[in-house]
Amino acid sequence: MPPYVEPGSHDGAPHYNDNHAGRRPRAMSPASEKDARKEADRIEPVLERLRTQKKWDAESVRAAVLGLGYQERRAGATGPPHDMTLEVRGMEPRFDTDHYVTPEGARIGLRVREDACVTAFVQKTNYQVSVNGPYLETGCFEPPFAH
């Protein structure tokens, strides 16, 4: 008898969907997605300008994006995030050959609505802005890989 293959899983592994549930963003309503795209369109030219100016450190990115009028979410804040709440962090470490490296750059998470985020990053080689629903445990930021 062949091993169990879980329908809809990446590689058919048992419990794949359960194990990766926290790595999938929640759904957005159409109205929230529209609002998130509007904010993404405001953020993208700022990141493009910062990259051209070779300013991709978290402090420069934070200052530039806060200039658009968002409110910064403070570390240790309690309760649900408010609409238009911004977080800026450094890049996540990545495994390279035999050790971890942390690339230069910054990541952005903007909570547009309870069910909608703008996520972005800027670094030396490129930048990207996208919209998604929040993640169950990590808000607007994609959680690090666990399994």
mmCIF file with all atom_site columns, C-alpha atoms in Angstrom:
data_model
loop_
_atom_site.group_PDB
_atom_site.id
_atom_site.type_symbol
_atom_site.label_atom_id
_atom_site.label_alt_id
_atom_site.label_comp_id
_atom_site.label_asym_id
_atom_site.label_entity_id
_atom_site.label_seq_id
_atom_site.pdbx_PDB_ins_code
_atom_site.Cartn_x
_atom_site.Cartn_y
_atom_site.Cartn_z
_atom_site.occupancy
_atom_site.B_iso_or_equiv
_atom_site.pdbx_formal_charge
_atom_site.auth_seq_id
_atom_site.auth_comp_id
_atom_site.auth_asym_id
_atom_site.auth_atom_id
_atom_site.pdbx_PDB_model_num
ATOM 1   C CA . MET A 1 1   ? 0.000   0.000  0.000  1.00 0.00 ? 1   MET A CA 1
ATOM 2   C CA . PRO A 1 2   ? 1.434   3.464  -0.892 1.00 0.00 ? 2   PRO A CA 1
ATOM 3   C CA . PRO A 1 3   ? 2.074   5.928  1.952  1.00 0.00 ? 3   PRO A CA 1
ATOM 4   C CA . TYR A 1 4   ? -0.586  8.478  2.771  1.00 0.00 ? 4   TYR A CA 1
ATOM 5   C CA . VAL A 1 5   ? -0.460  11.563 0.547  1.00 0.00 ? 5   VAL A CA 1
ATOM 6   C CA . GLU A 1 6   ? -2.159  14.637 1.973  1.00 0.00 ? 6   GLU A CA 1
ATOM 7   C CA . PRO A 1 7   ? -4.322  16.367 -0.664 1.00 0.00 ? 7   PRO A CA 1
ATOM 8   C CA . GLY A 1 8   ? -3.302  19.931 -1.440 1.00 0.00 ? 8   GLY A CA 1
ATOM 9   C CA . SER A 1 9   ? 0.066   19.644 0.277  1.00 0.00 ? 9   SER A CA 1
ATOM 10  C CA . HIS A 1 10  ? 3.295   20.836 -1.251 1.00 0.00 ? 10  HIS A CA 1
ATOM 11  C CA . ASP A 1 11  ? 4.991   17.443 -1.430 1.00 0.00 ? 11  ASP A CA 1
ATOM 12  C CA . GLY A 1 12  ? 2.254   15.102 -0.201 1.00 0.00 ? 12  GLY A CA 1
ATOM 13  C CA . ALA A 1 13  ? 3.775   14.728 3.260  1.00 0.00 ? 13  ALA A CA 1
ATOM 14  C CA . PRO A 1 14  ? 1.349   13.803 6.027  1.00 0.00 ? 14  PRO A CA 1
ATOM 15  C CA . HIS A 1 15  ? 0.364   16.786 8.198  1.00 0.00 ? 15  HIS A CA 1
ATOM 16  C CA . TYR A 1 16  ? 2.002   19.262 5.809  1.00 0.00 ? 16  TYR A CA 1
ATOM 17  C CA . ASN A 1 17  ? -0.989  21.608 5.890  1.00 0.00 ? 17  ASN A CA 1
ATOM 18  C CA . ASP A 1 18  ? -1.237  21.453 9.698  1.00 0.00 ? 18  ASP A CA 1
ATOM 19  C CA . ASN A 1 19  ? 2.479   22.025 10.113 1.00 0.00 ? 19  ASN A CA 1
ATOM 20  C CA . HIS A 1 20  ? 2.462   25.022 7.764  1.00 0.00 ? 20  HIS A CA 1
ATOM 21  C CA . ALA A 1 21  ? -0.834  26.657 8.776  1.00 0.00 ? 21  ALA A CA 1
ATOM 22  C CA . GLY A 1 22  ? 0.979   29.433 10.640 1.00 0.00 ? 22  GLY A CA 1
ATOM 23  C CA . ARG A 1 23  ? 2.978   30.285 7.519  1.00 0.00 ? 23  ARG A CA 1
ATOM 24  C CA . ARG A 1 24  ? -0.131  31.117 5.479  1.00 0.00 ? 24  ARG A CA 1
ATOM 25  C CA . PRO A 1 25  ? -1.662  34.578 5.709  1.00 0.00 ? 25  PRO A CA 1
ATOM 26  C CA . ARG A 1 26  ? -5.328  34.919 6.574  1.00 0.00 ? 26  ARG A CA 1
ATOM 27  C CA . ALA A 1 27  ? -7.779  35.996 3.890  1.00 0.00 ? 27  ALA A CA 1
ATOM 28  C CA . MET A 1 28  ? -8.516  39.664 3.172  1.00 0.00 ? 28  MET A CA 1
ATOM 29  C CA . SER A 1 29  ? -11.911 41.106 2.331  1.00 0.00 ? 29  SER A CA 1
ATOM 30  C CA . PRO A 1 30  ? -12.080 42.744 -1.117 1.00 0.00 ? 30  PRO A CA 1
ATOM 31  C CA . ALA A 1 31  ? -12.434 46.201 0.481  1.00 0.00 ? 31  ALA A CA 1
ATOM 32  C CA . SER A 1 32  ? -9.398  45.611 2.715  1.00 0.00 ? 32  SER A CA 1
ATOM 33  C CA . GLU A 1 33  ? -7.333  44.360 -0.217 1.00 0.00 ? 33  GLU A CA 1
ATOM 34  C CA . LYS A 1 34  ? -8.225  47.492 -2.175 1.00 0.00 ? 34  LYS A CA 1
ATOM 35  C CA . ASP A 1 35  ? -7.149  49.700 0.746  1.00 0.00 ? 35  ASP A CA 1
ATOM 36  C CA . ALA A 1 36  ? -3.919  47.724 1.179  1.00 0.00 ? 36  ALA A CA 1
ATOM 37  C CA . ARG A 1 37  ? -3.067  48.092 -2.528 1.00 0.00 ? 37  ARG A CA 1
ATOM 38  C CA . LYS A 1 38  ? -3.615  51.850 -2.240 1.00 0.00 ? 38  LYS A CA 1
ATOM 39  C CA . GLU A 1 39  ? -1.088  52.017 0.611  1.00 0.00 ? 39  GLU A CA 1
ATOM 40  C CA . ALA A 1 40  ? 1.338   49.718 -1.231 1.00 0.00 ? 40  ALA A CA 1
ATOM 41  C CA . ASP A 1 41  ? 1.234   52.169 -4.147 1.00 0.00 ? 41  ASP A CA 1
ATOM 42  C CA . ARG A 1 42  ? 2.240   54.972 -1.747 1.00 0.00 ? 42  ARG A CA 1
ATOM 43  C CA . ILE A 1 43  ? 5.115   52.977 -0.226 1.00 0.00 ? 43  ILE A CA 1
ATOM 44  C CA . GLU A 1 44  ? 6.665   51.609 -3.420 1.00 0.00 ? 44  GLU A CA 1
ATOM 45  C CA . PRO A 1 45  ? 8.133   54.891 -4.756 1.00 0.00 ? 45  PRO A CA 1
ATOM 46  C CA . VAL A 1 46  ? 9.628   55.618 -1.321 1.00 0.00 ? 46  VAL A CA 1
ATOM 47  C CA . LEU A 1 47  ? 11.454  52.268 -1.338 1.00 0.00 ? 47  LEU A CA 1
ATOM 48  C CA . GLU A 1 48  ? 12.574  52.777 -4.917 1.00 0.00 ? 48  GLU A CA 1
ATOM 49  C CA . ARG A 1 49  ? 14.015  56.182 -3.980 1.00 0.00 ? 49  ARG A CA 1
ATOM 50  C CA . LEU A 1 50  ? 15.746  54.784 -0.866 1.00 0.00 ? 50  LEU A CA 1
ATOM 51  C CA . ARG A 1 51  ? 17.337  51.982 -2.874 1.00 0.00 ? 51  ARG A CA 1
ATOM 52  C CA . THR A 1 52  ? 18.572  54.466 -5.476 1.00 0.00 ? 52  THR A CA 1
ATOM 53  C CA . GLN A 1 53  ? 20.047  56.559 -2.634 1.00 0.00 ? 53  GLN A CA 1
ATOM 54  C CA . LYS A 1 54  ? 21.654  53.400 -1.161 1.00 0.00 ? 54  LYS A CA 1
ATOM 55  C CA . LYS A 1 55  ? 19.704  53.822 2.094  1.00 0.00 ? 55  LYS A CA 1
ATOM 56  C CA . TRP A 1 56  ? 18.246  50.472 3.046  1.00 0.00 ? 56  TRP A CA 1
ATOM 57  C CA . ASP A 1 57  ? 19.058  50.405 6.773  1.00 0.00 ? 57  ASP A CA 1
ATOM 58  C CA . ALA A 1 58  ? 16.070  50.108 9.120  1.00 0.00 ? 58  ALA A CA 1
ATOM 59  C CA . GLU A 1 59  ? 16.407  53.616 10.571 1.00 0.00 ? 59  GLU A CA 1
ATOM 60  C CA . SER A 1 60  ? 16.429  55.338 7.156  1.00 0.00 ? 60  SER A CA 1
ATOM 61  C CA . VAL A 1 61  ? 13.532  53.201 5.935  1.00 0.00 ? 61  VAL A CA 1
ATOM 62  C CA . ARG A 1 62  ? 11.523  53.826 9.123  1.00 0.00 ? 62  ARG A CA 1
ATOM 63  C CA . ALA A 1 63  ? 11.996  57.600 8.888  1.00 0.00 ? 63  ALA A CA 1
ATOM 64  C CA . ALA A 1 64  ? 11.063  57.725 5.204  1.00 0.00 ? 64  ALA A CA 1
ATOM 65  C CA . VAL A 1 65  ? 7.945   55.556 5.508  1.00 0.00 ? 65  VAL A CA 1
ATOM 66  C CA . LEU A 1 66  ? 6.769   57.309 8.691  1.00 0.00 ? 66  LEU A CA 1
ATOM 67  C CA . GLY A 1 67  ? 6.931   60.462 6.573  1.00 0.00 ? 67  GLY A CA 1
ATOM 68  C CA . LEU A 1 68  ? 3.847   59.132 4.783  1.00 0.00 ? 68  LEU A CA 1
ATOM 69  C CA . GLY A 1 69  ? 1.868   59.677 7.994  1.00 0.00 ? 69  GLY A CA 1
ATOM 70  C CA . TYR A 1 70  ? 1.711   56.199 9.496  1.00 0.00 ? 70  TYR A CA 1
ATOM 71  C CA . GLN A 1 71  ? 1.841   55.490 13.223 1.00 0.00 ? 71  GLN A CA 1
ATOM 72  C CA . GLU A 1 72  ? 4.709   53.329 14.482 1.00 0.00 ? 72  GLU A CA 1
ATOM 73  C CA . ARG A 1 73  ? 3.893   50.209 16.482 1.00 0.00 ? 73  ARG A CA 1
ATOM 74  C CA . ARG A 1 74  ? 6.167   50.142 19.495 1.00 0.00 ? 74  ARG A CA 1
ATOM 75  C CA . ALA A 1 75  ? 7.963   47.039 20.751 1.00 0.00 ? 75  ALA A CA 1
ATOM 76  C CA . GLY A 1 76  ? 6.055   45.497 23.635 1.00 0.00 ? 76  GLY A CA 1
ATOM 77  C CA . ALA A 1 77  ? 2.767   47.118 22.617 1.00 0.00 ? 77  ALA A CA 1
ATOM 78  C CA . THR A 1 78  ? -0.210  45.191 23.904 1.00 0.00 ? 78  THR A CA 1
ATOM 79  C CA . GLY A 1 79  ? -3.577  44.612 22.317 1.00 0.00 ? 79  GLY A CA 1
ATOM 80  C CA . PRO A 1 80  ? -4.431  44.358 18.664 1.00 0.00 ? 80  PRO A CA 1
ATOM 81  C CA . PRO A 1 81  ? -2.568  46.626 16.244 1.00 0.00 ? 81  PRO A CA 1
ATOM 82  C CA . HIS A 1 82  ? -4.441  49.693 15.045 1.00 0.00 ? 82  HIS A CA 1
ATOM 83  C CA . ASP A 1 83  ? -5.072  50.509 11.411 1.00 0.00 ? 83  ASP A CA 1
ATOM 84  C CA . MET A 1 84  ? -2.123  52.143 9.635  1.00 0.00 ? 84  MET A CA 1
ATOM 85  C CA . THR A 1 85  ? 0.358   50.835 12.206 1.00 0.00 ? 85  THR A CA 1
ATOM 86  C CA . LEU A 1 86  ? 3.905   50.436 10.878 1.00 0.00 ? 86  LEU A CA 1
ATOM 87  C CA . GLU A 1 87  ? 6.745   48.144 11.948 1.00 0.00 ? 87  GLU A CA 1
ATOM 88  C CA . VAL A 1 88  ? 10.218  48.232 10.388 1.00 0.00 ? 88  VAL A CA 1
ATOM 89  C CA . ARG A 1 89  ? 12.766  45.498 11.102 1.00 0.00 ? 89  ARG A CA 1
ATOM 90  C CA . GLY A 1 90  ? 16.092  44.331 9.789  1.00 0.00 ? 90  GLY A CA 1
ATOM 91  C CA . MET A 1 91  ? 16.259  41.414 7.371  1.00 0.00 ? 91  MET A CA 1
ATOM 92  C CA . GLU A 1 92  ? 15.929  37.838 8.663  1.00 0.00 ? 92  GLU A CA 1
ATOM 93  C CA . PRO A 1 93  ? 19.105  35.718 8.880  1.00 0.00 ? 93  PRO A CA 1
ATOM 94  C CA . ARG A 1 94  ? 19.545  33.171 6.085  1.00 0.00 ? 94  ARG A CA 1
ATOM 95  C CA . PHE A 1 95  ? 21.597  30.005 5.995  1.00 0.00 ? 95  PHE A CA 1
ATOM 96  C CA . ASP A 1 96  ? 24.465  30.279 3.525  1.00 0.00 ? 96  ASP A CA 1
ATOM 97  C CA . THR A 1 97  ? 26.627  27.186 2.887  1.00 0.00 ? 97  THR A CA 1
ATOM 98  C CA . ASP A 1 98  ? 27.588  26.408 6.495  1.00 0.00 ? 98  ASP A CA 1
ATOM 99  C CA . HIS A 1 99  ? 26.529  29.422 8.576  1.00 0.00 ? 99  HIS A CA 1
ATOM 100 C CA . TYR A 1 100 ? 23.859  32.106 8.952  1.00 0.00 ? 100 TYR A CA 1
ATOM 101 C CA . VAL A 1 101 ? 24.217  35.553 7.435  1.00 0.00 ? 101 VAL A CA 1
ATOM 102 C CA . THR A 1 102 ? 21.973  38.576 7.904  1.00 0.00 ? 102 THR A CA 1
ATOM 103 C CA . PRO A 1 103 ? 21.757  40.583 4.707  1.00 0.00 ? 103 PRO A CA 1
ATOM 104 C CA . GLU A 1 104 ? 21.693  44.367 4.755  1.00 0.00 ? 104 GLU A CA 1
ATOM 105 C CA . GLY A 1 105 ? 18.244  45.814 4.309  1.00 0.00 ? 105 GLY A CA 1
ATOM 106 C CA . ALA A 1 106 ? 14.934  46.379 6.024  1.00 0.00 ? 106 ALA A CA 1
ATOM 107 C CA . ARG A 1 107 ? 11.487  44.777 6.114  1.00 0.00 ? 107 ARG A CA 1
ATOM 108 C CA . ILE A 1 108 ? 8.218   46.655 6.495  1.00 0.00 ? 108 ILE A CA 1
ATOM 109 C CA . GLY A 1 109 ? 4.905   45.499 7.902  1.00 0.00 ? 109 GLY A CA 1
ATOM 110 C CA . LEU A 1 110 ? 2.001   47.941 7.711  1.00 0.00 ? 110 LEU A CA 1
ATOM 111 C CA . ARG A 1 111 ? -1.312  46.867 9.255  1.00 0.00 ? 111 ARG A CA 1
ATOM 112 C CA . VAL A 1 112 ? -3.824  48.596 6.995  1.00 0.00 ? 112 VAL A CA 1
ATOM 113 C CA . ARG A 1 113 ? -6.905  46.960 8.514  1.00 0.00 ? 113 ARG A CA 1
ATOM 114 C CA . GLU A 1 114 ? -7.516  44.090 10.899 1.00 0.00 ? 114 GLU A CA 1
ATOM 115 C CA . ASP A 1 115 ? -7.423  41.684 7.949  1.00 0.00 ? 115 ASP A CA 1
ATOM 116 C CA . ALA A 1 116 ? -4.962  43.449 5.627  1.00 0.00 ? 116 ALA A CA 1
ATOM 117 C CA . CYS A 1 117 ? -1.247  44.232 5.534  1.00 0.00 ? 117 CYS A CA 1
ATOM 118 C CA . VAL A 1 118 ? 1.324   45.721 3.235  1.00 0.00 ? 118 VAL A CA 1
ATOM 119 C CA . THR A 1 119 ? 4.603   43.838 3.475  1.00 0.00 ? 119 THR A CA 1
ATOM 120 C CA . ALA A 1 120 ? 7.762   45.051 1.841  1.00 0.00 ? 120 ALA A CA 1
ATOM 121 C CA . PHE A 1 121 ? 11.521  44.939 1.891  1.00 0.00 ? 121 PHE A CA 1
ATOM 122 C CA . VAL A 1 122 ? 14.360  46.986 0.465  1.00 0.00 ? 122 VAL A CA 1
ATOM 123 C CA . GLN A 1 123 ? 17.967  45.905 0.114  1.00 0.00 ? 123 GLN A CA 1
ATOM 124 C CA . LYS A 1 124 ? 20.977  46.570 -2.079 1.00 0.00 ? 124 LYS A CA 1
ATOM 125 C CA . THR A 1 125 ? 19.874  44.331 -4.954 1.00 0.00 ? 125 THR A CA 1
ATOM 126 C CA . ASN A 1 126 ? 16.121  44.953 -5.035 1.00 0.00 ? 126 ASN A CA 1
ATOM 127 C CA . TYR A 1 127 ? 12.913  45.867 -3.264 1.00 0.00 ? 127 TYR A CA 1
ATOM 128 C CA . GLN A 1 128 ? 9.415   44.416 -3.226 1.00 0.00 ? 128 GLN A CA 1
ATOM 129 C CA . VAL A 1 129 ? 6.009   45.570 -2.008 1.00 0.00 ? 129 VAL A CA 1
ATOM 130 C CA . SER A 1 130 ? 3.028   43.224 -1.660 1.00 0.00 ? 130 SER A CA 1
ATOM 131 C CA . VAL A 1 131 ? -0.314  42.937 0.116  1.00 0.00 ? 131 VAL A CA 1
ATOM 132 C CA . ASN A 1 132 ? -1.511  40.023 2.199  1.00 0.00 ? 132 ASN A CA 1
ATOM 133 C CA . GLY A 1 133 ? -3.624  39.118 5.171  1.00 0.00 ? 133 GLY A CA 1
ATOM 134 C CA . PRO A 1 134 ? -1.903  38.950 8.554  1.00 0.00 ? 134 PRO A CA 1
ATOM 135 C CA . TYR A 1 135 ? -0.217  35.796 9.807  1.00 0.00 ? 135 TYR A CA 1
ATOM 136 C CA . LEU A 1 136 ? -1.730  34.088 12.815 1.00 0.00 ? 136 LEU A CA 1
ATOM 137 C CA . GLU A 1 137 ? 1.195   34.571 15.213 1.00 0.00 ? 137 GLU A CA 1
ATOM 138 C CA . THR A 1 138 ? 3.418   37.204 13.611 1.00 0.00 ? 138 THR A CA 1
ATOM 139 C CA . GLY A 1 139 ? 1.052   39.856 12.255 1.00 0.00 ? 139 GLY A CA 1
ATOM 140 C CA . CYS A 1 140 ? 2.184   41.336 8.974  1.00 0.00 ? 140 CYS A CA 1
ATOM 141 C CA . PHE A 1 141 ? 5.565   39.602 8.907  1.00 0.00 ? 141 PHE A CA 1
ATOM 142 C CA . GLU A 1 142 ? 5.885   36.105 7.480  1.00 0.00 ? 142 GLU A CA 1
ATOM 143 C CA . PRO A 1 143 ? 7.029   33.791 10.265 1.00 0.00 ? 143 PRO A CA 1
ATOM 144 C CA . PRO A 1 144 ? 10.444  32.193 9.975  1.00 0.00 ? 144 PRO A CA 1
ATOM 145 C CA . PHE A 1 145 ? 10.538  28.639 8.650  1.00 0.00 ? 145 PHE A CA 1
ATOM 146 C CA . ALA A 1 146 ? 10.095  26.140 11.481 1.00 0.00 ? 146 ALA A CA 1
ATOM 147 C CA . HIS A 1 147 ? 9.853   22.585 10.123 1.00 0.00 ? 147 HIS A CA 1
#
